Amino acid sequence: MERNLTIHQSINMSDLMEQIHPSDDKNIEIRKKVSQLKTYRPKSCKNCHAKFFGSNPKKICNSHSIPRFILRGVGVNLNNINAFVHIPWESSKTGVNSAGTFSLLCTDCDGKLFKEYENPSLYNENFLKECDRQQVMNEIAMKNYLFSMYFHLNEKSKYESMLSKLERDNDTGKGSIVYGIKREEAEIIDAKSSFARTKKYSLSTQDNIYNILYFHVFDYEFSIAFQDKVTIGFDCWGNRINDLEDWEKRTTDFQLIVFPFDGKTFVLAFAEEPNEQLLRMAKSLQKLANQRLAVKALISMAISSSKNFYISPNVSESIFRNNYLRELSGDIGLIKTDCFGNEPVDMPETYASLSQCKLVEQYEKIPDELFDMNR
């Protein structure tokens, strides 16, 4: 009886980039093609729904997903995710003005929605003690879901642009593009519903919407700034958080900020309450020997989930050759399957998640230099 031989391999962008060596002319050609892909342009504000075009248009805001005053403290010419992944036709540097930006709100709404948590005076020894905790955390979550929505709307537009070109050229290979569009659509639906939920929370007087999973103020500045929702298949201790292949199900996220500012670093992780999976993760964080290990675990999960982090230009170049950080940064949650045989093969749903699980479980490999910024 003939049996199939099936080999599953996780796709890691950092590993792929090690295998290609395009010429300068080829990089220029690819860069031009990428720049020609359509990007998303909103017609109206996602909060107040005011129009950006036509008669009496509102001005669209270039919002920062990480507060500008935090980014300025990290550096001027920031290292982005590509400093680790090394895609040759993309830049590894980002200026403060364009770092982690999104365009979904009018200037009026941007100024109103985030005024509590974007107040620099909040970030002192009494952080979260002298403010409305629920309001601050809701503003962070609201911004994270807007940023996620914009990112995936943009990615969907690029996929649709690629699909149109393939159809014009009567080219094959549409399957992966169609898959990408469907995946982005699922992310957009999730982000939109989550943003709508946070808008309702902003009008609520409840004091138990969010549960703090981790909070610590370090008395020195990290070399990394981060803000985003973190959506993972498994945490650092093998606890299942999400089935990332089930696009119909609402994801279980936690929100994370890592803000180096004014000689300290403020780290806050929280999630909507109640949430048994993430509360187990919080207990695992509390059991660790020290705060440095806890924040390494959080950052490993963050980097494997999100591109929205920036590194100080003052760190050693060797950090960008660190194998573990490169693997984390290059993890895109996709797999390549090779099947040798005639029988149909079912793709194990958890394979990509398990690959990510193995990576984040090695969180202690994060180098200490990521946390010690010497200016």
CSV table of C-alpha atoms in Angstrom, one decimal:
chain,number,residue,atom,x,y,z
A,1,MET,CA,0.0,0.0,0.0
A,2,GLU,CA,1.4,3.3,-1.1
A,3,ARG,CA,1.7,6.0,1.7
A,4,ASN,CA,2.2,9.7,1.5
A,5,LEU,CA,5.3,11.5,2.7
A,6,THR,CA,4.3,14.9,3.9
A,7,ILE,CA,6.8,17.6,5.0
A,8,HIS,CA,5.6,20.8,6.7
A,9,GLN,CA,8.0,23.7,7.0
A,10,SER,CA,7.2,27.0,8.7
A,11,ILE,CA,7.9,30.0,6.4
A,12,ASN,CA,10.3,32.5,8.1
A,13,MET,CA,11.1,35.6,6.2
A,14,SER,CA,14.5,36.0,7.8
A,15,ASP,CA,15.5,32.6,6.6
A,16,LEU,CA,14.2,33.2,3.1
A,17,MET,CA,16.2,36.5,2.9
A,18,GLU,CA,19.3,34.5,3.7
A,19,GLN,CA,18.8,32.5,0.5
A,20,ILE,CA,18.4,35.3,-2.0
A,21,HIS,CA,21.0,37.7,-3.3
A,22,PRO,CA,19.3,40.0,-5.8
A,23,SER,CA,21.5,42.5,-7.7
A,24,ASP,CA,21.1,46.2,-7.1
A,25,ASP,CA,19.2,46.5,-10.4
A,26,LYS,CA,16.8,43.8,-9.3
A,27,ASN,CA,16.2,45.5,-6.0
A,28,ILE,CA,15.4,48.7,-7.8
A,29,GLU,CA,13.0,46.8,-10.1
A,30,ILE,CA,11.2,45.1,-7.1
A,31,ARG,CA,11.1,48.4,-5.2
A,32,LYS,CA,9.3,50.1,-8.2
A,33,LYS,CA,6.8,47.2,-8.5
A,34,VAL,CA,6.0,47.4,-4.8
A,35,SER,CA,5.5,51.2,-4.9
A,36,GLN,CA,3.0,50.7,-7.7
A,37,LEU,CA,0.7,48.5,-5.6
A,38,LYS,CA,-2.4,50.3,-4.5
A,39,THR,CA,-2.7,51.3,-0.8
A,40,TYR,CA,-5.8,51.9,1.2
A,41,ARG,CA,-7.3,55.5,1.2
A,42,PRO,CA,-10.2,56.0,3.7
A,43,LYS,CA,-13.2,58.0,2.4
A,44,SER,CA,-14.3,59.0,5.9
A,45,CYS,CA,-13.3,59.1,9.6
A,46,LYS,CA,-13.7,55.7,11.3
A,47,ASN,CA,-14.9,57.4,14.4
A,48,CYS,CA,-17.2,60.3,13.5
A,49,HIS,CA,-17.8,59.2,9.8
A,50,ALA,CA,-17.1,62.7,8.5
A,51,LYS,CA,-16.1,62.7,4.8
A,52,PHE,CA,-12.5,63.3,3.8
A,53,PHE,CA,-13.5,64.3,0.2
A,54,GLY,CA,-16.2,66.4,-1.4
A,55,SER,CA,-17.8,69.5,0.1
A,56,ASN,CA,-16.6,70.7,3.5
A,57,PRO,CA,-14.2,67.8,4.0
A,58,LYS,CA,-12.6,67.0,7.3
A,59,LYS,CA,-8.8,66.9,7.4
A,60,ILE,CA,-7.4,63.4,7.6
A,61,CYS,CA,-4.9,62.8,10.4
A,62,ASN,CA,-1.6,60.9,10.2
A,63,SER,CA,-1.9,59.2,13.6
A,64,HIS,CA,0.9,57.6,15.5
A,65,SER,CA,0.3,54.1,16.9
A,66,ILE,CA,3.1,54.8,19.4
A,67,PRO,CA,3.0,58.3,20.9
A,68,ARG,CA,5.4,60.6,19.1
A,69,PHE,CA,7.0,61.7,22.4
A,70,ILE,CA,7.9,58.1,23.1
A,71,LEU,CA,9.5,57.6,19.7
A,72,ARG,CA,11.5,60.8,19.9
A,73,GLY,CA,13.0,59.5,23.2
A,74,VAL,CA,14.2,56.3,21.5
A,75,GLY,CA,15.9,58.1,18.6
A,76,VAL,CA,15.5,60.1,15.4
A,77,ASN,CA,16.3,57.5,12.7
A,78,LEU,CA,14.8,54.4,14.2
A,79,ASN,CA,15.5,50.7,13.4
A,80,ASN,CA,12.4,48.9,12.2
A,81,ILE,CA,11.6,45.2,11.9
A,82,ASN,CA,13.5,45.0,8.6
A,83,ALA,CA,16.7,45.6,10.5
A,84,PHE,CA,16.3,42.0,11.6
A,85,VAL,CA,14.6,40.5,8.6
A,86,HIS,CA,17.0,42.1,6.0
A,87,ILE,CA,14.6,42.4,3.0
A,88,PRO,CA,17.1,44.0,0.5
A,89,TRP,CA,14.5,46.2,-1.3
A,90,GLU,CA,13.0,47.6,1.9
A,91,SER,CA,14.5,50.1,4.3
A,92,SER,CA,15.6,49.1,7.8
A,93,LYS,CA,15.2,52.7,9.1
A,94,THR,CA,12.1,54.8,9.8
A,95,GLY,CA,11.9,58.4,10.8
A,96,VAL,CA,9.8,59.4,13.8
A,97,ASN,CA,7.2,61.2,11.6
A,98,SER,CA,6.4,58.0,9.7
A,99,ALA,CA,7.0,55.4,12.4
A,100,GLY,CA,3.9,53.2,13.0
A,101,THR,CA,1.4,55.7,11.4
A,102,PHE,CA,-2.1,55.1,10.3
A,103,SER,CA,-4.7,57.3,8.5
A,104,LEU,CA,-8.2,56.5,9.6
A,105,LEU,CA,-9.3,59.5,11.7
A,106,CYS,CA,-9.9,63.1,11.2
A,107,THR,CA,-7.7,65.5,13.2
A,108,ASP,CA,-10.5,66.4,15.6
A,109,CYS,CA,-11.2,62.7,16.6
A,110,ASP,CA,-7.5,62.0,16.9
A,111,GLY,CA,-7.1,64.8,19.3
A,112,LYS,CA,-10.1,63.6,21.4
A,113,LEU,CA,-9.8,59.8,21.5
A,114,PHE,CA,-6.3,59.5,23.0
A,115,LYS,CA,-5.8,62.6,25.1
A,116,GLU,CA,-5.5,60.7,28.4
A,117,TYR,CA,-2.9,58.1,27.6
A,118,GLU,CA,-0.9,60.4,25.3
A,119,ASN,CA,-0.3,62.9,28.2
A,120,PRO,CA,3.5,62.8,28.9
A,121,SER,CA,2.9,63.8,32.6
A,122,LEU,CA,1.2,60.5,33.1
A,123,TYR,CA,4.4,58.6,32.8
A,124,ASN,CA,6.0,59.0,36.3
A,125,GLU,CA,6.3,57.0,39.5
A,126,ASN,CA,2.6,57.2,39.9
A,127,PHE,CA,1.8,55.9,36.5
A,128,LEU,CA,-1.8,54.5,36.5
A,129,LYS,CA,-2.3,55.5,40.2
A,130,GLU,CA,-3.4,59.1,39.6
A,131,CYS,CA,-5.5,58.5,36.5
A,132,ASP,CA,-8.6,56.7,35.3
A,133,ARG,CA,-7.1,53.3,34.6
A,134,GLN,CA,-10.0,52.0,32.6
A,135,GLN,CA,-10.0,55.1,30.4
A,136,VAL,CA,-6.3,55.0,29.8
A,137,MET,CA,-6.4,51.2,28.9
A,138,ASN,CA,-9.4,51.7,26.7
A,139,GLU,CA,-7.7,54.4,24.7
A,140,ILE,CA,-4.6,52.1,24.2
A,141,ALA,CA,-6.9,49.3,23.0
A,142,MET,CA,-8.9,51.6,20.8
A,143,LYS,CA,-5.7,52.8,19.1
A,144,ASN,CA,-4.3,49.3,18.7
A,145,TYR,CA,-7.4,48.1,16.9
A,146,LEU,CA,-7.5,51.1,14.6
A,147,PHE,CA,-3.8,50.5,13.8
A,148,SER,CA,-4.6,46.8,13.1
A,149,MET,CA,-7.6,47.8,10.9
A,150,TYR,CA,-5.5,50.1,8.9
A,151,PHE,CA,-2.6,47.7,8.5
A,152,HIS,CA,-4.9,44.9,7.2
A,153,LEU,CA,-6.9,47.3,4.9
A,154,ASN,CA,-3.6,48.3,3.4
A,155,GLU,CA,-2.4,44.7,2.9
A,156,LYS,CA,-5.8,43.7,1.4
A,157,SER,CA,-5.5,46.6,-1.1
A,158,LYS,CA,-2.0,45.4,-2.1
A,159,TYR,CA,-3.2,41.8,-2.6
A,160,GLU,CA,-6.1,43.1,-4.7
A,161,SER,CA,-3.7,45.1,-6.8
A,162,MET,CA,-1.6,42.0,-7.4
A,163,LEU,CA,-4.6,40.0,-8.3
A,164,SER,CA,-5.8,42.5,-10.8
A,165,LYS,CA,-2.4,42.5,-12.5
A,166,LEU,CA,-2.4,38.6,-12.7
A,167,GLU,CA,-5.9,38.7,-14.2
A,168,ARG,CA,-4.9,41.3,-16.8
A,169,ASP,CA,-1.9,39.2,-17.8
A,170,ASN,CA,-3.9,36.0,-17.7
A,171,ASP,CA,-1.3,34.7,-15.3
A,172,THR,CA,-1.5,31.7,-13.0
A,173,GLY,CA,-0.7,31.5,-9.3
A,174,LYS,CA,-3.8,33.3,-8.0
A,175,GLY,CA,-4.4,30.8,-5.2
A,176,SER,CA,-2.0,32.4,-2.7
A,177,ILE,CA,-3.2,35.9,-3.5
A,178,VAL,CA,-6.8,34.9,-3.0
A,179,TYR,CA,-5.9,33.2,0.3
A,180,GLY,CA,-4.1,36.4,1.3
A,181,ILE,CA,-7.2,38.5,0.6
A,182,LYS,CA,-9.4,36.2,2.6
A,183,ARG,CA,-7.0,36.2,5.5
A,184,GLU,CA,-6.8,40.0,5.5
A,185,GLU,CA,-10.6,40.3,5.3
A,186,ALA,CA,-10.9,38.1,8.4
A,187,GLU,CA,-8.4,40.4,10.3
A,188,ILE,CA,-10.3,43.5,9.2
A,189,ILE,CA,-13.7,42.2,10.4
A,190,ASP,CA,-12.1,41.3,13.8
A,191,ALA,CA,-10.4,44.7,14.1
A,192,LYS,CA,-13.6,46.6,13.2
A,193,SER,CA,-15.7,44.7,15.7
A,194,SER,CA,-13.1,45.2,18.4
A,195,PHE,CA,-12.9,48.9,17.7
A,196,ALA,CA,-16.7,49.2,17.9
A,197,ARG,CA,-16.5,47.4,21.3
A,198,THR,CA,-13.9,49.8,22.6
A,199,LYS,CA,-16.0,52.8,21.5
A,200,LYS,CA,-18.9,51.5,23.6
A,201,TYR,CA,-16.5,51.0,26.5
A,202,SER,CA,-15.5,54.7,26.3
A,203,LEU,CA,-19.1,55.6,27.2
A,204,SER,CA,-19.3,53.1,30.0
A,205,THR,CA,-18.9,53.8,33.7
A,206,GLN,CA,-17.8,50.2,34.5
A,207,ASP,CA,-14.5,49.9,36.4
A,208,ASN,CA,-13.7,46.3,35.6
A,209,ILE,CA,-13.6,46.1,31.8
A,210,TYR,CA,-9.9,45.5,31.7
A,211,ASN,CA,-7.7,43.3,33.8
A,212,ILE,CA,-4.0,44.1,34.2
A,213,LEU,CA,-1.8,41.1,33.3
A,214,TYR,CA,1.5,42.7,34.0
A,215,PHE,CA,2.8,46.1,35.1
A,216,HIS,CA,6.2,47.3,36.0
A,217,VAL,CA,8.2,50.5,35.9
A,218,PHE,CA,11.9,49.9,35.2
A,219,ASP,CA,14.3,52.5,36.5
A,220,TYR,CA,16.2,52.7,33.2
A,221,GLU,CA,15.3,53.1,29.5
A,222,PHE,CA,15.0,50.2,27.1
A,223,SER,CA,16.3,50.3,23.6
A,224,ILE,CA,12.9,49.2,22.3
A,225,ALA,CA,9.5,50.9,22.1
A,226,PHE,CA,6.4,48.8,21.4
A,227,GLN,CA,2.6,49.3,21.3
A,228,ASP,CA,0.0,47.0,19.7
A,229,LYS,CA,-2.4,44.2,20.4
A,230,VAL,CA,-0.7,40.8,20.7
A,231,THR,CA,-2.5,37.8,19.1
A,232,ILE,CA,-0.8,34.5,19.6
A,233,GLY,CA,-1.6,30.8,19.2
A,234,PHE,CA,0.3,29.8,22.3
A,235,ASP,CA,2.0,31.7,25.1
A,236,CYS,CA,5.6,31.1,26.3
A,237,TRP,CA,4.6,28.2,28.5
A,238,GLY,CA,2.6,26.2,25.8
A,239,ASN,CA,-0.8,27.4,26.9
A,240,ARG,CA,-3.3,27.6,24.0
A,241,ILE,CA,-4.6,31.2,23.5
A,242,ASN,CA,-6.0,31.1,20.0
A,243,ASP,CA,-6.7,28.9,17.0
A,244,LEU,CA,-5.2,31.2,14.4
A,245,GLU,CA,-6.7,29.2,11.6
A,246,ASP,CA,-10.2,29.7,12.8
A,247,TRP,CA,-11.0,33.0,11.0
A,248,GLU,CA,-14.7,33.0,12.1
A,249,LYS,CA,-13.9,33.1,15.8
A,250,ARG,CA,-13.1,36.3,17.7
A,251,THR,CA,-9.5,36.4,18.7
A,252,THR,CA,-8.3,36.6,22.3
A,253,ASP,CA,-5.8,39.5,22.4
A,254,PHE,CA,-3.8,41.3,25.0
A,255,GLN,CA,-2.7,44.8,24.7
A,256,LEU,CA,1.0,45.7,25.4
A,257,ILE,CA,2.9,49.0,25.7
A,258,VAL,CA,6.7,49.2,26.3
A,259,PHE,CA,7.4,52.9,26.7
A,260,PRO,CA,11.0,54.1,27.4
A,261,PHE,CA,10.7,57.7,28.6
A,262,ASP,CA,12.4,60.1,30.9
A,263,GLY,CA,15.0,57.7,32.4
A,264,LYS,CA,12.4,54.9,33.0
A,265,THR,CA,10.5,52.2,31.0
A,266,PHE,CA,6.8,51.7,31.5
A,267,VAL,CA,5.6,48.2,30.6
A,268,LEU,CA,1.9,47.4,30.8
A,269,ALA,CA,0.0,44.4,29.5
A,270,PHE,CA,-3.8,44.0,29.9
A,271,ALA,CA,-6.8,42.3,28.5
A,272,GLU,CA,-10.6,42.4,28.6
A,273,GLU,CA,-12.0,40.6,31.7
A,274,PRO,CA,-12.7,37.8,32.3
A,275,ASN,CA,-10.2,35.8,30.3
A,276,GLU,CA,-9.0,32.4,31.7
A,277,GLN,CA,-6.3,31.8,29.1
A,278,LEU,CA,-4.6,35.1,29.6
A,279,LEU,CA,-5.0,35.0,33.4
A,280,ARG,CA,-3.0,31.7,33.3
A,281,MET,CA,-0.3,33.5,31.3
A,282,ALA,CA,-0.3,36.3,33.9
A,283,LYS,CA,0.3,33.7,36.7
A,284,SER,CA,3.2,32.3,34.7
A,285,LEU,CA,4.7,35.7,34.3
A,286,GLN,CA,4.4,36.3,38.1
A,287,LYS,CA,6.3,33.0,38.8
A,288,LEU,CA,9.4,34.0,36.9
A,289,ALA,CA,12.6,34.7,38.9
A,290,ASN,CA,12.8,38.4,38.0
A,291,GLN,CA,11.2,41.3,36.1
A,292,ARG,CA,13.7,41.1,33.2
A,293,LEU,CA,12.6,37.5,32.4
A,294,ALA,CA,8.9,38.6,32.5
A,295,VAL,CA,9.5,41.4,30.0
A,296,LYS,CA,11.5,39.1,27.8
A,297,ALA,CA,8.6,36.8,27.7
A,298,LEU,CA,6.2,39.6,26.8
A,299,ILE,CA,8.4,41.0,24.1
A,300,SER,CA,9.0,37.6,22.5
A,301,MET,CA,5.2,37.2,22.1
A,302,ALA,CA,4.9,40.8,20.9
A,303,ILE,CA,7.6,40.5,18.2
A,304,SER,CA,6.2,37.2,17.0
A,305,SER,CA,2.8,38.8,16.6
A,306,SER,CA,3.4,42.4,15.5
A,307,LYS,CA,5.7,44.5,13.4
A,308,ASN,CA,5.0,47.6,15.4
A,309,PHE,CA,8.3,48.0,17.4
A,310,TYR,CA,11.3,50.3,17.0
A,311,ILE,CA,14.8,50.0,18.2
A,312,SER,CA,17.2,52.8,19.2
A,313,PRO,CA,19.8,53.8,16.6
A,314,ASN,CA,22.4,53.6,19.4
A,315,VAL,CA,22.4,49.8,19.8
A,316,SER,CA,25.2,47.7,18.4
A,317,GLU,CA,24.8,46.4,14.9
A,318,SER,CA,25.4,42.9,16.2
A,319,ILE,CA,22.0,42.8,17.7
A,320,PHE,CA,20.4,42.8,14.3
A,321,ARG,CA,22.4,39.6,13.5
A,322,ASN,CA,21.0,37.8,16.6
A,323,ASN,CA,19.6,34.6,15.4
A,324,TYR,CA,16.7,34.4,17.9
A,325,LEU,CA,15.5,38.0,17.3
A,326,ARG,CA,15.7,37.4,13.5
A,327,GLU,CA,13.6,34.2,13.8
A,328,LEU,CA,11.0,36.0,15.9
A,329,SER,CA,10.9,39.0,13.6
A,330,GLY,CA,10.6,36.8,10.5
A,331,ASP,CA,7.8,34.6,11.8
A,332,ILE,CA,4.8,35.2,9.6
A,333,GLY,CA,2.5,32.3,10.7
A,334,LEU,CA,2.5,30.6,7.3
A,335,ILE,CA,3.8,27.1,6.3
A,336,LYS,CA,5.0,25.3,3.2
A,337,THR,CA,3.7,21.8,2.6
A,338,ASP,CA,5.4,19.3,0.3
A,339,CYS,CA,3.5,16.1,-0.3
A,340,PHE,CA,5.0,13.0,-2.0
A,341,GLY,CA,2.2,10.6,-2.9
A,342,ASN,CA,-1.3,10.3,-4.4
A,343,GLU,CA,-3.5,10.5,-1.3
A,344,PRO,CA,-5.1,13.9,-0.4
A,345,VAL,CA,-3.6,15.4,2.7
A,346,ASP,CA,-5.3,17.5,5.4
A,347,MET,CA,-3.3,20.4,6.7
A,348,PRO,CA,-2.9,20.2,10.5
A,349,GLU,CA,-4.5,23.5,11.7
A,350,THR,CA,-2.1,23.9,14.6
A,351,TYR,CA,1.2,23.5,12.7
A,352,ALA,CA,1.9,27.2,12.2
A,353,SER,CA,0.8,28.0,15.8
A,354,LEU,CA,3.1,25.3,17.1
A,355,SER,CA,6.0,26.7,15.2
A,356,GLN,CA,5.4,30.1,16.8
A,357,CYS,CA,5.0,28.3,20.2
A,358,LYS,CA,8.5,26.8,19.9
A,359,LEU,CA,10.0,30.2,19.2
A,360,VAL,CA,8.3,32.2,22.0
A,361,GLU,CA,9.2,29.4,24.5
A,362,GLN,CA,12.8,30.3,24.0
A,363,TYR,CA,12.2,33.9,25.3
A,364,GLU,CA,15.3,33.8,27.6
A,365,LYS,CA,17.4,34.1,24.4
A,366,ILE,CA,16.5,37.7,23.9
A,367,PRO,CA,19.8,39.6,24.5
A,368,ASP,CA,20.0,42.0,27.4
A,369,GLU,CA,21.2,44.7,25.1
A,370,LEU,CA,17.6,45.2,24.0
A,371,PHE,CA,16.9,46.6,27.4
A,372,ASP,CA,19.9,48.6,28.3
A,373,MET,CA,20.1,51.8,26.4
A,374,ASN,CA,23.3,53.8,27.0
A,375,ARG,CA,23.0,57.2,25.5
